[in-house]
Coordinates of C-alpha atoms in Angstrom, one line a residue:
Chain A
A11 CA 184.5 -145.6 -117.8
Q12 CA 182.9 -142.3 -118.4
S13 CA 182.1 -141.3 -121.9
V14 CA 179.9 -139.1 -124.0
A15 CA 178.8 -139.8 -127.6
Q16 CA 177.5 -137.6 -130.3
P17 CA 176.4 -140.0 -133.0
E18 CA 176.1 -137.5 -135.8
D19 CA 179.2 -135.8 -137.3
Q20 CA 176.9 -133.3 -139.1
V21 CA 173.3 -132.2 -139.0
N22 CA 171.7 -130.3 -141.8
V23 CA 168.6 -128.2 -141.2
A24 CA 166.7 -125.7 -143.2
E25 CA 166.2 -122.3 -141.6
G26 CA 163.0 -122.0 -139.6
N27 CA 162.8 -125.8 -139.0
P28 CA 163.4 -127.4 -135.6
L29 CA 166.8 -128.8 -134.9
T30 CA 168.1 -131.6 -132.7
V31 CA 171.7 -132.4 -131.9
K32 CA 172.0 -135.8 -130.2
C33 CA 174.1 -136.7 -127.2
T34 CA 174.3 -139.8 -125.0
Y35 CA 176.4 -140.3 -122.0
S36 CA 177.8 -143.0 -119.7
V37 CA 178.9 -142.1 -116.2
S38 CA 178.7 -143.6 -112.7
G39 CA 176.0 -141.9 -110.6
N40 CA 174.1 -138.8 -111.7
P41 CA 175.9 -136.6 -114.2
Y42 CA 176.4 -133.0 -114.7
L43 CA 175.7 -132.3 -118.4
F44 CA 176.7 -129.4 -120.6
W45 CA 176.4 -128.1 -124.1
Y46 CA 178.9 -125.8 -125.7
V47 CA 179.0 -124.1 -129.1
Q48 CA 182.1 -123.2 -131.2
Y49 CA 181.9 -120.7 -134.0
P50 CA 184.7 -120.7 -136.6
N51 CA 188.1 -119.5 -135.2
R52 CA 186.6 -119.0 -131.7
G53 CA 186.8 -120.8 -128.4
L54 CA 184.0 -122.9 -127.0
Q55 CA 181.1 -121.0 -125.5
F56 CA 178.8 -122.3 -122.8
L57 CA 175.2 -122.8 -123.9
L58 CA 173.5 -124.6 -121.0
K59 CA 173.8 -127.2 -118.3
Y60 CA 171.8 -129.8 -116.4
I61 CA 172.7 -130.3 -112.8
T62 CA 169.4 -131.3 -111.2
G63 CA 165.7 -130.5 -111.2
D64 CA 163.6 -130.0 -114.3
N65 CA 164.6 -132.3 -117.1
L66 CA 164.1 -129.5 -119.7
V67 CA 166.9 -127.0 -119.5
K68 CA 166.8 -123.6 -121.3
G69 CA 170.0 -121.9 -122.3
S70 CA 171.4 -119.2 -124.5
Y71 CA 170.3 -118.2 -128.0
G72 CA 166.9 -120.0 -127.7
F73 CA 168.5 -123.4 -127.2
E74 CA 167.2 -126.0 -124.8
A75 CA 168.1 -129.5 -123.9
E76 CA 166.2 -132.4 -122.5
F77 CA 167.7 -134.7 -119.9
N78 CA 166.4 -138.3 -120.2
K79 CA 167.8 -140.5 -117.5
S80 CA 166.4 -143.8 -118.7
Q81 CA 167.8 -143.2 -122.2
T82 CA 171.0 -141.6 -120.8
S83 CA 170.6 -138.8 -123.3
F84 CA 170.8 -135.0 -123.3
H85 CA 169.7 -133.9 -126.8
L86 CA 170.1 -130.2 -127.7
K87 CA 167.1 -128.7 -129.4
K88 CA 165.8 -125.4 -130.9
P89 CA 162.3 -124.9 -132.2
S90 CA 163.3 -122.7 -135.2
A91 CA 166.9 -122.8 -136.6
L92 CA 168.7 -119.7 -137.8
V93 CA 171.5 -119.6 -140.3
S94 CA 173.6 -118.0 -137.6
D95 CA 173.3 -121.2 -135.5
S96 CA 175.6 -122.9 -137.9
A97 CA 178.6 -124.0 -135.8
L98 CA 180.2 -126.9 -134.0
Y99 CA 178.3 -128.2 -131.0
F100 CA 179.9 -130.2 -128.2
C101 CA 178.2 -132.2 -125.5
A102 CA 180.1 -132.7 -122.3
V103 CA 179.6 -134.7 -119.1
R104 CA 181.2 -134.5 -115.7
D105 CA 180.8 -137.0 -112.9
R106 CA 179.6 -135.7 -109.6
G107 CA 182.2 -135.4 -106.9
Y108 CA 185.1 -133.3 -105.9
G109 CA 188.8 -133.8 -106.0
G110 CA 191.1 -135.7 -108.4
S111 CA 190.0 -136.2 -111.9
Q112 CA 186.3 -136.1 -111.1
G113 CA 186.3 -132.4 -111.8
N114 CA 187.0 -133.0 -115.5
L115 CA 184.6 -132.4 -118.4
I116 CA 184.6 -135.2 -120.9
F117 CA 183.7 -133.8 -124.3
G118 CA 182.1 -135.5 -127.3
K119 CA 183.6 -135.4 -130.7
G120 CA 181.4 -132.5 -131.7
T121 CA 178.5 -132.2 -134.2
K122 CA 178.7 -129.7 -137.1
L123 CA 175.3 -128.0 -137.5
S124 CA 174.6 -126.5 -140.9
V125 CA 171.5 -124.3 -141.3
K126 CA 170.7 -123.5 -144.9
P127 CA 168.5 -120.5 -145.9
Chain B
D6 CA 182.9 -108.7 -118.8
A7 CA 185.3 -111.3 -117.4
R8 CA 187.1 -113.4 -120.0
V9 CA 189.9 -115.9 -120.3
T10 CA 192.7 -114.4 -122.4
Q11 CA 195.4 -116.2 -124.3
T12 CA 198.5 -115.1 -126.0
P13 CA 199.7 -115.3 -128.7
R14 CA 196.6 -115.9 -130.8
H15 CA 198.7 -117.2 -133.6
K16 CA 202.2 -118.7 -133.7
V17 CA 204.2 -120.0 -136.6
T18 CA 207.5 -121.6 -135.7
E19 CA 210.0 -124.0 -137.0
M20 CA 210.5 -127.6 -135.8
G21 CA 212.8 -127.8 -132.8
Q22 CA 212.0 -124.3 -131.5
E23 CA 210.5 -123.7 -128.1
V24 CA 206.9 -122.5 -127.9
T25 CA 205.3 -120.8 -124.9
M26 CA 201.6 -120.2 -124.7
R27 CA 200.1 -118.1 -121.9
C28 CA 196.7 -117.9 -120.4
Q29 CA 195.1 -115.5 -117.9
P30 CA 192.1 -117.2 -116.2
I31 CA 189.1 -115.4 -115.0
L32 CA 189.8 -113.8 -111.6
G33 CA 188.4 -116.0 -108.8
H34 CA 188.4 -119.2 -110.7
N35 CA 190.3 -122.0 -109.0
T36 CA 190.6 -124.5 -111.9
V37 CA 192.5 -124.0 -115.1
F38 CA 192.5 -126.4 -118.1
W39 CA 194.6 -126.8 -121.2
Y40 CA 193.1 -128.4 -124.3
R41 CA 194.3 -129.2 -127.7
Q42 CA 192.0 -129.3 -130.7
T43 CA 192.8 -130.9 -134.1
M44 CA 190.6 -132.1 -136.9
M45 CA 191.7 -135.7 -136.4
Q46 CA 191.6 -136.0 -132.6
G47 CA 189.0 -133.4 -131.7
L48 CA 189.2 -131.8 -128.3
E49 CA 191.8 -133.3 -126.0
L50 CA 192.5 -132.5 -122.4
L51 CA 196.2 -132.0 -121.9
A52 CA 196.4 -130.9 -118.2
Y53 CA 194.6 -129.1 -115.5
F54 CA 195.3 -127.3 -112.3
R55 CA 193.3 -126.6 -109.2
N56 CA 194.3 -123.9 -106.8
R57 CA 197.5 -123.7 -108.9
A58 CA 198.4 -127.3 -108.2
P59 CA 198.7 -129.6 -111.1
L60 CA 196.1 -132.4 -110.8
D61 CA 196.4 -134.3 -114.0
D62 CA 198.7 -134.0 -117.0
S63 CA 198.3 -137.5 -118.3
G64 CA 197.1 -136.1 -121.7
M65 CA 200.4 -134.4 -122.3
P66 CA 203.5 -135.8 -124.0
K67 CA 205.8 -135.6 -121.0
D68 CA 209.0 -135.4 -122.8
R69 CA 208.3 -132.2 -124.6
F70 CA 205.3 -130.5 -123.0
S71 CA 205.2 -128.8 -119.7
A72 CA 202.4 -126.8 -117.9
E73 CA 202.8 -124.5 -115.0
M74 CA 200.9 -121.9 -113.0
P75 CA 203.5 -119.4 -111.6
D76 CA 200.7 -117.5 -110.0
A77 CA 196.9 -117.4 -109.9
T78 CA 196.7 -115.0 -112.9
L79 CA 199.0 -116.9 -115.3
A80 CA 199.1 -120.4 -116.7
T81 CA 201.7 -121.4 -119.2
L82 CA 202.0 -124.3 -121.7
K83 CA 205.5 -124.9 -123.1
I84 CA 206.6 -127.2 -125.9
Q85 CA 210.3 -127.9 -126.3
P86 CA 211.3 -129.0 -128.9
S87 CA 208.2 -128.4 -131.1
E88 CA 207.3 -130.8 -133.8
P89 CA 205.0 -130.5 -136.9
R90 CA 202.5 -132.9 -135.2
D91 CA 202.0 -130.3 -132.5
S92 CA 200.3 -128.0 -134.9
A93 CA 196.8 -127.5 -133.4
V94 CA 194.7 -124.9 -131.6
Y95 CA 195.4 -124.8 -127.9
F96 CA 192.7 -123.7 -125.6
C97 CA 192.8 -122.6 -122.0
A98 CA 189.7 -122.7 -119.9
S99 CA 188.9 -121.8 -116.3
G100 CA 186.2 -122.6 -113.9
F101 CA 185.3 -122.7 -110.2
L102 CA 184.9 -126.0 -108.4
A103 CA 184.1 -126.2 -104.7
G104 CA 182.4 -128.8 -102.6
G105 CA 179.3 -130.0 -104.3
S106 CA 179.0 -127.1 -106.8
Y107 CA 180.5 -126.9 -110.2
N108 CA 180.3 -124.1 -112.6
E109 CA 180.9 -124.3 -116.3
Q110 CA 184.3 -123.9 -117.9
F111 CA 185.0 -120.6 -119.7
F112 CA 187.2 -121.0 -122.7
G113 CA 189.8 -118.5 -124.1
P114 CA 190.0 -117.7 -127.8
G115 CA 192.8 -120.2 -128.3
T116 CA 196.4 -120.1 -129.7
R117 CA 196.7 -121.5 -133.3
L118 CA 200.1 -123.1 -133.5
T119 CA 201.7 -124.0 -136.7
V120 CA 205.0 -125.9 -136.6
L121 CA 206.8 -126.1 -139.9

């Protein structure tokens, strides 16, 4: 069965420090991987995705994520956190293929990132 | 700037009443999703459509929920009768899926439903 796990409910970081939000996945074959961010009272916003190619993917707002096939992980990172990065972050995975339910995104439970001044 | 729009943004209703939520997907997208978000369950997929055809609605309580796409510019989610446990934020998202390519889903701002 396909699944994605975000092992941390909350991550606390001081402003200016690097941040990492963890994600691991389980799918058959090679996955498409996504990160989304949700600010309070807003919908989810796309940050970045991994489809193929370079394992380090750069996205919006200075975020990047590293795809690690051997560890089945896709951790979200940022070198220097901002208070405005405080939000709920979702990792998602989609199995490759077309038709039927294979087009779905499977979302993790979300990780709340809190960046303190 | 293309966006997914949802109406209403907020809805307060009494138990037993019918609730209709509407979504306008981004023009050109061929896939529309309905999600529900609660503190307890997180983000749940309720139903989705491709080229206006329903592909999967296994996440919906069939006896009270229904989802339709009357045309390419409108998706609806109805709850009849509504119950307090339906209180949640309902999100619509759209995307484009074709052959081997898949673009990200774009989410609307959500409808916050409160059933008293």
